[in-house]
PDB file of C-alpha atoms in Angstrom:
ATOM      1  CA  UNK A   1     111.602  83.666 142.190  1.00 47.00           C
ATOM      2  CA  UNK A   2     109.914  87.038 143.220  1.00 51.00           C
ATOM      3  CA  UNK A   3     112.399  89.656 141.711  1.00 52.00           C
ATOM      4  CA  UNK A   4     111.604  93.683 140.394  1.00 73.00           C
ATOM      5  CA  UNK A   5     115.048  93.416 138.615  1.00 82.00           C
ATOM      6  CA  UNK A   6     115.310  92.960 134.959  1.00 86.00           C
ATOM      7  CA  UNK A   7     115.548  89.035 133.666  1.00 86.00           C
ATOM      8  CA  UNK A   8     117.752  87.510 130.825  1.00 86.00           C
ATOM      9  CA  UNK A   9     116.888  84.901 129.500  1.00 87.00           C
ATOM     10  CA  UNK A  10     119.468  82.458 127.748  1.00 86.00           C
ATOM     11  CA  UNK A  11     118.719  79.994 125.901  1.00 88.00           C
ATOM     12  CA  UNK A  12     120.543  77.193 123.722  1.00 88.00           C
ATOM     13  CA  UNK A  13     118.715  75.369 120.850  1.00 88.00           C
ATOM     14  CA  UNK A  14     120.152  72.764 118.385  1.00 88.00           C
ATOM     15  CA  UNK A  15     118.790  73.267 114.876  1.00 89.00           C
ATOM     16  CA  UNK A  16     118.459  69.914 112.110  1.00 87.00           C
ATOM     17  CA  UNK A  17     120.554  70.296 109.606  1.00 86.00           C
ATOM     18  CA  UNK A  18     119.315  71.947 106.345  1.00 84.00           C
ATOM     19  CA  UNK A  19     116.833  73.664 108.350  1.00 85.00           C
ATOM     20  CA  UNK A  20     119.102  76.893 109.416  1.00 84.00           C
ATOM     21  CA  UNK A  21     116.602  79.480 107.144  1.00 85.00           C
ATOM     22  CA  UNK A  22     113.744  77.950 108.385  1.00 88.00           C
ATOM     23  CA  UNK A  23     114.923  78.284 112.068  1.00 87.00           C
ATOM     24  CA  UNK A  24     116.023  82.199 111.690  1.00 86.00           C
ATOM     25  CA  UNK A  25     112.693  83.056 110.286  1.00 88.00           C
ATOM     26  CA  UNK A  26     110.769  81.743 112.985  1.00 88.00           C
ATOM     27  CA  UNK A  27     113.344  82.965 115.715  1.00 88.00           C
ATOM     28  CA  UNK A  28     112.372  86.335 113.544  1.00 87.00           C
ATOM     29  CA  UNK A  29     108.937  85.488 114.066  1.00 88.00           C
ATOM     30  CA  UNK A  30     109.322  85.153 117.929  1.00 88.00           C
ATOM     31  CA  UNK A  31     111.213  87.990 118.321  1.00 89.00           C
ATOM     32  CA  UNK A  32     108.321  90.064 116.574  1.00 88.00           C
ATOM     33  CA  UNK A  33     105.763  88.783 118.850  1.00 88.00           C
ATOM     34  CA  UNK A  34     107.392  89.287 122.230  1.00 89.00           C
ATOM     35  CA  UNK A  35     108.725  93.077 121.236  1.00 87.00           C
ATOM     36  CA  UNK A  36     104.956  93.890 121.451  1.00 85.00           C
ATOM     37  CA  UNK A  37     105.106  92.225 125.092  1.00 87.00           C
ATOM     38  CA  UNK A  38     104.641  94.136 127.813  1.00 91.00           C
ATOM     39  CA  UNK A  39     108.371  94.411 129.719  1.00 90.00           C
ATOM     40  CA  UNK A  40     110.256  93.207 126.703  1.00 90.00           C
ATOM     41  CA  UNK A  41     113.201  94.990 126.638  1.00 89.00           C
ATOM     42  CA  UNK A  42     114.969  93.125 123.930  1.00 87.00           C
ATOM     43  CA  UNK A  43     116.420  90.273 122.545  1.00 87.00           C
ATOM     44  CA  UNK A  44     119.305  88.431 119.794  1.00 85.00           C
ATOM     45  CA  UNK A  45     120.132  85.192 118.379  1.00 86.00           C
ATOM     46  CA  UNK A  46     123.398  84.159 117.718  1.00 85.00           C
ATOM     47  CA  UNK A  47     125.268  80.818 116.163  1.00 82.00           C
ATOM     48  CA  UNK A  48     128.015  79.727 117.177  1.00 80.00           C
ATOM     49  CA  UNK A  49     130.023  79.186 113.756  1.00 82.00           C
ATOM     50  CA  UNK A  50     128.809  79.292 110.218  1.00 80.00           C
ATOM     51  CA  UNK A  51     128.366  75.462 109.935  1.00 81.00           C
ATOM     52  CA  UNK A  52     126.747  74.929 113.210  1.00 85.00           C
ATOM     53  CA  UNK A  53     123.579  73.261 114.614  1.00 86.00           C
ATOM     54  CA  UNK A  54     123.564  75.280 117.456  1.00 88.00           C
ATOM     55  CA  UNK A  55     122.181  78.403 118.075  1.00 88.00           C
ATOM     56  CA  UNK A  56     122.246  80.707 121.566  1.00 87.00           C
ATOM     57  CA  UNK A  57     119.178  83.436 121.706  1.00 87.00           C
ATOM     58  CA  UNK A  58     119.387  86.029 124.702  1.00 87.00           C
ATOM     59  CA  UNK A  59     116.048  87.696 125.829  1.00 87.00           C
ATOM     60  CA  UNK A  60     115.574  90.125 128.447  1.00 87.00           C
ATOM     61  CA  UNK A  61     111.804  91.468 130.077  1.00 89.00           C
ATOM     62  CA  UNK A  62     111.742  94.309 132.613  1.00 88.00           C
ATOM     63  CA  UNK A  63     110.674  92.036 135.787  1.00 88.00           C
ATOM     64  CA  UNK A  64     110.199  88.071 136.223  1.00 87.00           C
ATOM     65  CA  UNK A  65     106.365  88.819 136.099  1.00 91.00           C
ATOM     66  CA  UNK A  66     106.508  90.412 133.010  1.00 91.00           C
ATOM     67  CA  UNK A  67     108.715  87.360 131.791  1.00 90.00           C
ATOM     68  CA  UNK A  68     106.417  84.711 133.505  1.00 90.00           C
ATOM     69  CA  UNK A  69     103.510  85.986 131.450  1.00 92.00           C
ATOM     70  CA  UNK A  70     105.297  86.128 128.116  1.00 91.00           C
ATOM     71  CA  UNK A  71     106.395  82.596 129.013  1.00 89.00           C
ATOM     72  CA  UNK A  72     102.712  81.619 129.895  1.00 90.00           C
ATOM     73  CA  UNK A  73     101.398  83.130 126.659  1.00 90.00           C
ATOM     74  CA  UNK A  74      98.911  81.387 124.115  1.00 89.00           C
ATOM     75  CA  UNK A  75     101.381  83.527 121.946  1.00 88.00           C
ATOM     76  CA  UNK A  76     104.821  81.825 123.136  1.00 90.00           C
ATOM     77  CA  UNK A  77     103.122  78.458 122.851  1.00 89.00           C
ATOM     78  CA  UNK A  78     101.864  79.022 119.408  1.00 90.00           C
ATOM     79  CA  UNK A  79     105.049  80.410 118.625  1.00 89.00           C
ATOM     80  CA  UNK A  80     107.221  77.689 119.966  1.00 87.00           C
ATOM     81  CA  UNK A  81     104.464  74.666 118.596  1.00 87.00           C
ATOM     82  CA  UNK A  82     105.702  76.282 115.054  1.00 87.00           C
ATOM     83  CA  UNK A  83     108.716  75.013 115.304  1.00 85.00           C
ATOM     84  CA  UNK A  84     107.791  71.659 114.677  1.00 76.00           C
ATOM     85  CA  UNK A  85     110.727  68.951 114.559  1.00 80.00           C
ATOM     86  CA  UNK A  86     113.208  71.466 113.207  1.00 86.00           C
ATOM     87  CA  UNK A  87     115.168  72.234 116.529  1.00 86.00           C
ATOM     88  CA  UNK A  88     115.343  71.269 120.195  1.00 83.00           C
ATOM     89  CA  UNK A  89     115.928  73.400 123.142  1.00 79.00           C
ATOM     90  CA  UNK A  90     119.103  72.225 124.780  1.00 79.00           C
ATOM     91  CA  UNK A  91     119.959  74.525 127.927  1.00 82.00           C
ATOM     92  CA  UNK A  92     117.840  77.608 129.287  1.00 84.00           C
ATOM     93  CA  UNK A  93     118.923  79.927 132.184  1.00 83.00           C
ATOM     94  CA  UNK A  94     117.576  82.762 134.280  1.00 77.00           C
ATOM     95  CA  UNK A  95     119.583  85.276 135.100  1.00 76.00           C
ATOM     96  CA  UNK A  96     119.211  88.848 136.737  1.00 71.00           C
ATOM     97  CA  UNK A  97     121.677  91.486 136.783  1.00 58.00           C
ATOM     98  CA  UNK A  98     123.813  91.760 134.161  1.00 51.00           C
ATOM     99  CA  UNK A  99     126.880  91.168 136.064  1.00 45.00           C
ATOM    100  CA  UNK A 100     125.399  87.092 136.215  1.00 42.00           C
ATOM    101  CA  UNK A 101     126.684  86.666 132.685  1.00 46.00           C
ATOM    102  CA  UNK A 102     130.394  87.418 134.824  1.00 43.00           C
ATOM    103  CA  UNK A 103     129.347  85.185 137.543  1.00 41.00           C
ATOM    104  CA  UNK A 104     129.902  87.534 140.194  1.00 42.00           C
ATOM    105  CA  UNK A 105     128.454  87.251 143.585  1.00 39.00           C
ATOM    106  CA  UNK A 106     125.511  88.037 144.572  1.00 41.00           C
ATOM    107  CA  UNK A 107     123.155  87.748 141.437  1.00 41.00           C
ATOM    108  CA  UNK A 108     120.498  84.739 141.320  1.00 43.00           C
ATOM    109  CA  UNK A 109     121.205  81.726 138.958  1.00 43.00           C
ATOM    110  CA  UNK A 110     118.386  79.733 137.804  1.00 43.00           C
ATOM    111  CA  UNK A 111     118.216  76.500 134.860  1.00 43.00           C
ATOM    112  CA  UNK A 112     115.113  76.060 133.646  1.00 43.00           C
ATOM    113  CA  UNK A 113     115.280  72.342 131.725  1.00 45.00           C
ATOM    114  CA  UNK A 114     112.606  73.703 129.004  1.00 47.00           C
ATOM    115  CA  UNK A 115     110.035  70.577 127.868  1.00 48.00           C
ATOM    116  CA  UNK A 116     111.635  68.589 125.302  1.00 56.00           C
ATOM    117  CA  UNK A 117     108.958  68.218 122.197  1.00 66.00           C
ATOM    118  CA  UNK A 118     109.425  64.585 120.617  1.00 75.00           C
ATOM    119  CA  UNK A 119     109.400  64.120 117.092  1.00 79.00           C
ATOM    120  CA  UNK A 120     106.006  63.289 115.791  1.00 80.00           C
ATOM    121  CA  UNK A 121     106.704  60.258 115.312  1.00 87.00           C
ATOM    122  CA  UNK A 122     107.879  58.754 118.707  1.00 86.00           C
ATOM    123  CA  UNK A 123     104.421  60.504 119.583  1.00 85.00           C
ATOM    124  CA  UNK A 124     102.959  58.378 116.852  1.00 88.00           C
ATOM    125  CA  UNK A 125     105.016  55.149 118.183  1.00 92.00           C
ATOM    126  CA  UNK A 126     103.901  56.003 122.339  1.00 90.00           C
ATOM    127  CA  UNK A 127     100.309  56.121 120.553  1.00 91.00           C
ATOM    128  CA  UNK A 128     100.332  53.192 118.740  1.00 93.00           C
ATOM    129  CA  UNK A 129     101.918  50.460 121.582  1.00 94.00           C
ATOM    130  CA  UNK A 130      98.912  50.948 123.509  1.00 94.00           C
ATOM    131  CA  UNK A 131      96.155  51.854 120.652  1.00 93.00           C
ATOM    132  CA  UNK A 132      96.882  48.415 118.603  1.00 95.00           C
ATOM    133  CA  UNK A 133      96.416  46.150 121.372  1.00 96.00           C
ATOM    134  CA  UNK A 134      94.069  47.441 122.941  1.00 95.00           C
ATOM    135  CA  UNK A 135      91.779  47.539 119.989  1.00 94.00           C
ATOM    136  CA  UNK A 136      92.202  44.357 119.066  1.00 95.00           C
ATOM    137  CA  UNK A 137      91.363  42.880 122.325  1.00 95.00           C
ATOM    138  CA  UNK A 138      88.077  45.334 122.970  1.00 94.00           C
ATOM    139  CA  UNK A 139      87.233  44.153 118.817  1.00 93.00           C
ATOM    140  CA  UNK A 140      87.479  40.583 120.093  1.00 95.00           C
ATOM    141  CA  UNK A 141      85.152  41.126 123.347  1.00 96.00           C
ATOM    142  CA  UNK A 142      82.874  43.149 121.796  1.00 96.00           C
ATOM    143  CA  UNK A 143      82.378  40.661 118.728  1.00 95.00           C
ATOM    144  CA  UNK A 144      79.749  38.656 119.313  1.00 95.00           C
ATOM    145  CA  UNK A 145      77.508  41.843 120.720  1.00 95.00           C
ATOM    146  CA  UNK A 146      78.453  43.915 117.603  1.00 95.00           C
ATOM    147  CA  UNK A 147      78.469  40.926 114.821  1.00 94.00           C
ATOM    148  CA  UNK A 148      75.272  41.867 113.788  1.00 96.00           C
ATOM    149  CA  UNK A 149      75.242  45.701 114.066  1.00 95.00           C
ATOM    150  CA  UNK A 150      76.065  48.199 110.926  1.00 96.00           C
ATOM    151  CA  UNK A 151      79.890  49.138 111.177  1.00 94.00           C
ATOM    152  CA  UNK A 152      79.353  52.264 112.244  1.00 95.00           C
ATOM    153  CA  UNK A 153      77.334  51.870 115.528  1.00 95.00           C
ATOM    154  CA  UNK A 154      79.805  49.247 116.097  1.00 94.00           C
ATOM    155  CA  UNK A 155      83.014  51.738 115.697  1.00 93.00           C
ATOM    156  CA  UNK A 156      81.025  54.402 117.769  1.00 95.00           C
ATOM    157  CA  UNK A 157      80.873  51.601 120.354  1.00 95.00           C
ATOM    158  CA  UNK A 158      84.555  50.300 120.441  1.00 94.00           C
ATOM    159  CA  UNK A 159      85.419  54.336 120.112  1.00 93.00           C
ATOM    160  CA  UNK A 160      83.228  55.619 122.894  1.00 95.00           C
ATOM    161  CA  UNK A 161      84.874  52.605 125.153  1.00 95.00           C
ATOM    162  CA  UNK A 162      88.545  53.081 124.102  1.00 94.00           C
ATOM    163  CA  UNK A 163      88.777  56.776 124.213  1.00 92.00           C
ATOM    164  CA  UNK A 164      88.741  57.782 127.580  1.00 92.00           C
ATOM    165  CA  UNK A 165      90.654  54.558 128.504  1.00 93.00           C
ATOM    166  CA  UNK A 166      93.580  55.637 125.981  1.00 91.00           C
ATOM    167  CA  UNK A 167      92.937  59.290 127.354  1.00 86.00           C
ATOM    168  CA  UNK A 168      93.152  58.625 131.124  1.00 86.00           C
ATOM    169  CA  UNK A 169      95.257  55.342 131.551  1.00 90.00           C
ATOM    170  CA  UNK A 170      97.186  54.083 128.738  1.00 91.00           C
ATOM    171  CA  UNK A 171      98.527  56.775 127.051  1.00 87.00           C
ATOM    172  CA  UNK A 172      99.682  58.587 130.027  1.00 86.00           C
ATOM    173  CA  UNK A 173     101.243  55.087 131.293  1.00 90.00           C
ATOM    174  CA  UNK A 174     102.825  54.605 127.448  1.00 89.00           C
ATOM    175  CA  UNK A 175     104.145  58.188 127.859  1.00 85.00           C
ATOM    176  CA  UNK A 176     105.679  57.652 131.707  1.00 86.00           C
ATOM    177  CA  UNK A 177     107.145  54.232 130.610  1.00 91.00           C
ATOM    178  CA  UNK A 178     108.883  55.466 126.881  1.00 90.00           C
ATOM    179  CA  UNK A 179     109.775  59.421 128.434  1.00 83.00           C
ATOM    180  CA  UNK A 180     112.922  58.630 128.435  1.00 86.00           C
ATOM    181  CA  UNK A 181     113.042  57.438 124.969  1.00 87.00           C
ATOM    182  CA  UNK A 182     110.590  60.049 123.809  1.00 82.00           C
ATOM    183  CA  UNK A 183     112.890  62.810 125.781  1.00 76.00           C
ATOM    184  CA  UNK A 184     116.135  61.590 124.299  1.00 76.00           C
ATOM    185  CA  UNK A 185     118.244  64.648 122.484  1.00 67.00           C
ATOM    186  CA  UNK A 186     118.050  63.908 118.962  1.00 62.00           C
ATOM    187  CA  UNK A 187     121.475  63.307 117.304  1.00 62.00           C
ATOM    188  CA  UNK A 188     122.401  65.563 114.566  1.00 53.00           C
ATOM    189  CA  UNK A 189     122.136  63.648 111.358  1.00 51.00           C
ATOM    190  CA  UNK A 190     125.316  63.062 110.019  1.00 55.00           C
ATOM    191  CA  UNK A 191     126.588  64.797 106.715  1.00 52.00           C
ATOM    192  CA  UNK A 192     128.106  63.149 103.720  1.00 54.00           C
ATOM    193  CA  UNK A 193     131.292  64.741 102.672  1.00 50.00           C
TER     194      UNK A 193
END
């Protein structure tokens, strides 16, 4: 999408519960970063109620090539890395023309499914299902060349072999096979009353 019009950006995040300060003072943080952008034009968060998870941020940049580099950023990515496990980005939409948000004819609609970050540890789980195997079965074959060798030259042997197979085969297959386990929306955890 080629367009000289402004952009708005809408996004929808769900926030962990207990984390709500944390979350506003890193939505704080982004907001502080992009108004030095070049194109920003502006930007809000919102939650829906006082006791929700979910929270809707609007940002707007003076062109989609202004936008596209803010969204390209080592800045952004830093910014959005941050966040950690304490939210997940649920809906994000494109819009120019402010009469979009009206749904009138003639402006351009576009969703944007934004990468969903697993938790660290389903990243730690995809790592392990491959790593533990195979490292038990390149120990075994490389036992009785290594049996004899100080435990570091063997280690910098098994490590040197496993790497760029973990790297370039396995975890990429571990992460195709479990993405839809390691994409799954988290479920708010539920509150004792």
């Amino acid at each position: 999408m080629q367009t000289s019009q402004p952009v708005t950006v809408s996004i929808a995040r769900a926030v962990q519960p207990g984390y709500h300060r944390q979350f506003a003072a890193w939505a704080h943080a982004g907001q502080e970063l992009a108004r030095e952008w070049p194109g920003y034009l502006g930007s809000g968060w919102i939650r829906t109620s006082p006791d929700s998870d979910q929270w809707h941020a609007l940002y707007r940049f003076a062109d989609f090539e202004s936008l596209r580099a803010w969204d390209d950023s080592d800045e952004r990515r830093w910014w959005i890395d941050s966040a950690g496990d304490i939210m997940e980005t649920t809906r994000v939409e494109h819009r120019t023309g402010i009469e979009g948000w009206f749904d009138q004819s003639g402006d351009q609609r576009i969703s944007v499914p934004e990468t969903v970050v697993p938790p660290r540890w389903k990243q730690a789980v995809g790592i392990f299902l491959p790593f533990f195997p195979l490292s038990l079965l390149a120990n075994f074959l490389l036992q009785p060349v290594t049996r004899t060798w100080p435990l570091a030259l063997a280690v910098l042997l098994s490590t040197c072999i496993l790497t760029p197979l973990m790297t370039y085969l396995f975890l990429p297959l571990s992460t195709r096979l479990l993405r839809p386990w390691l994409q799954a929306p988290r479920r708010p955890a539920r509150r004792n009353r």
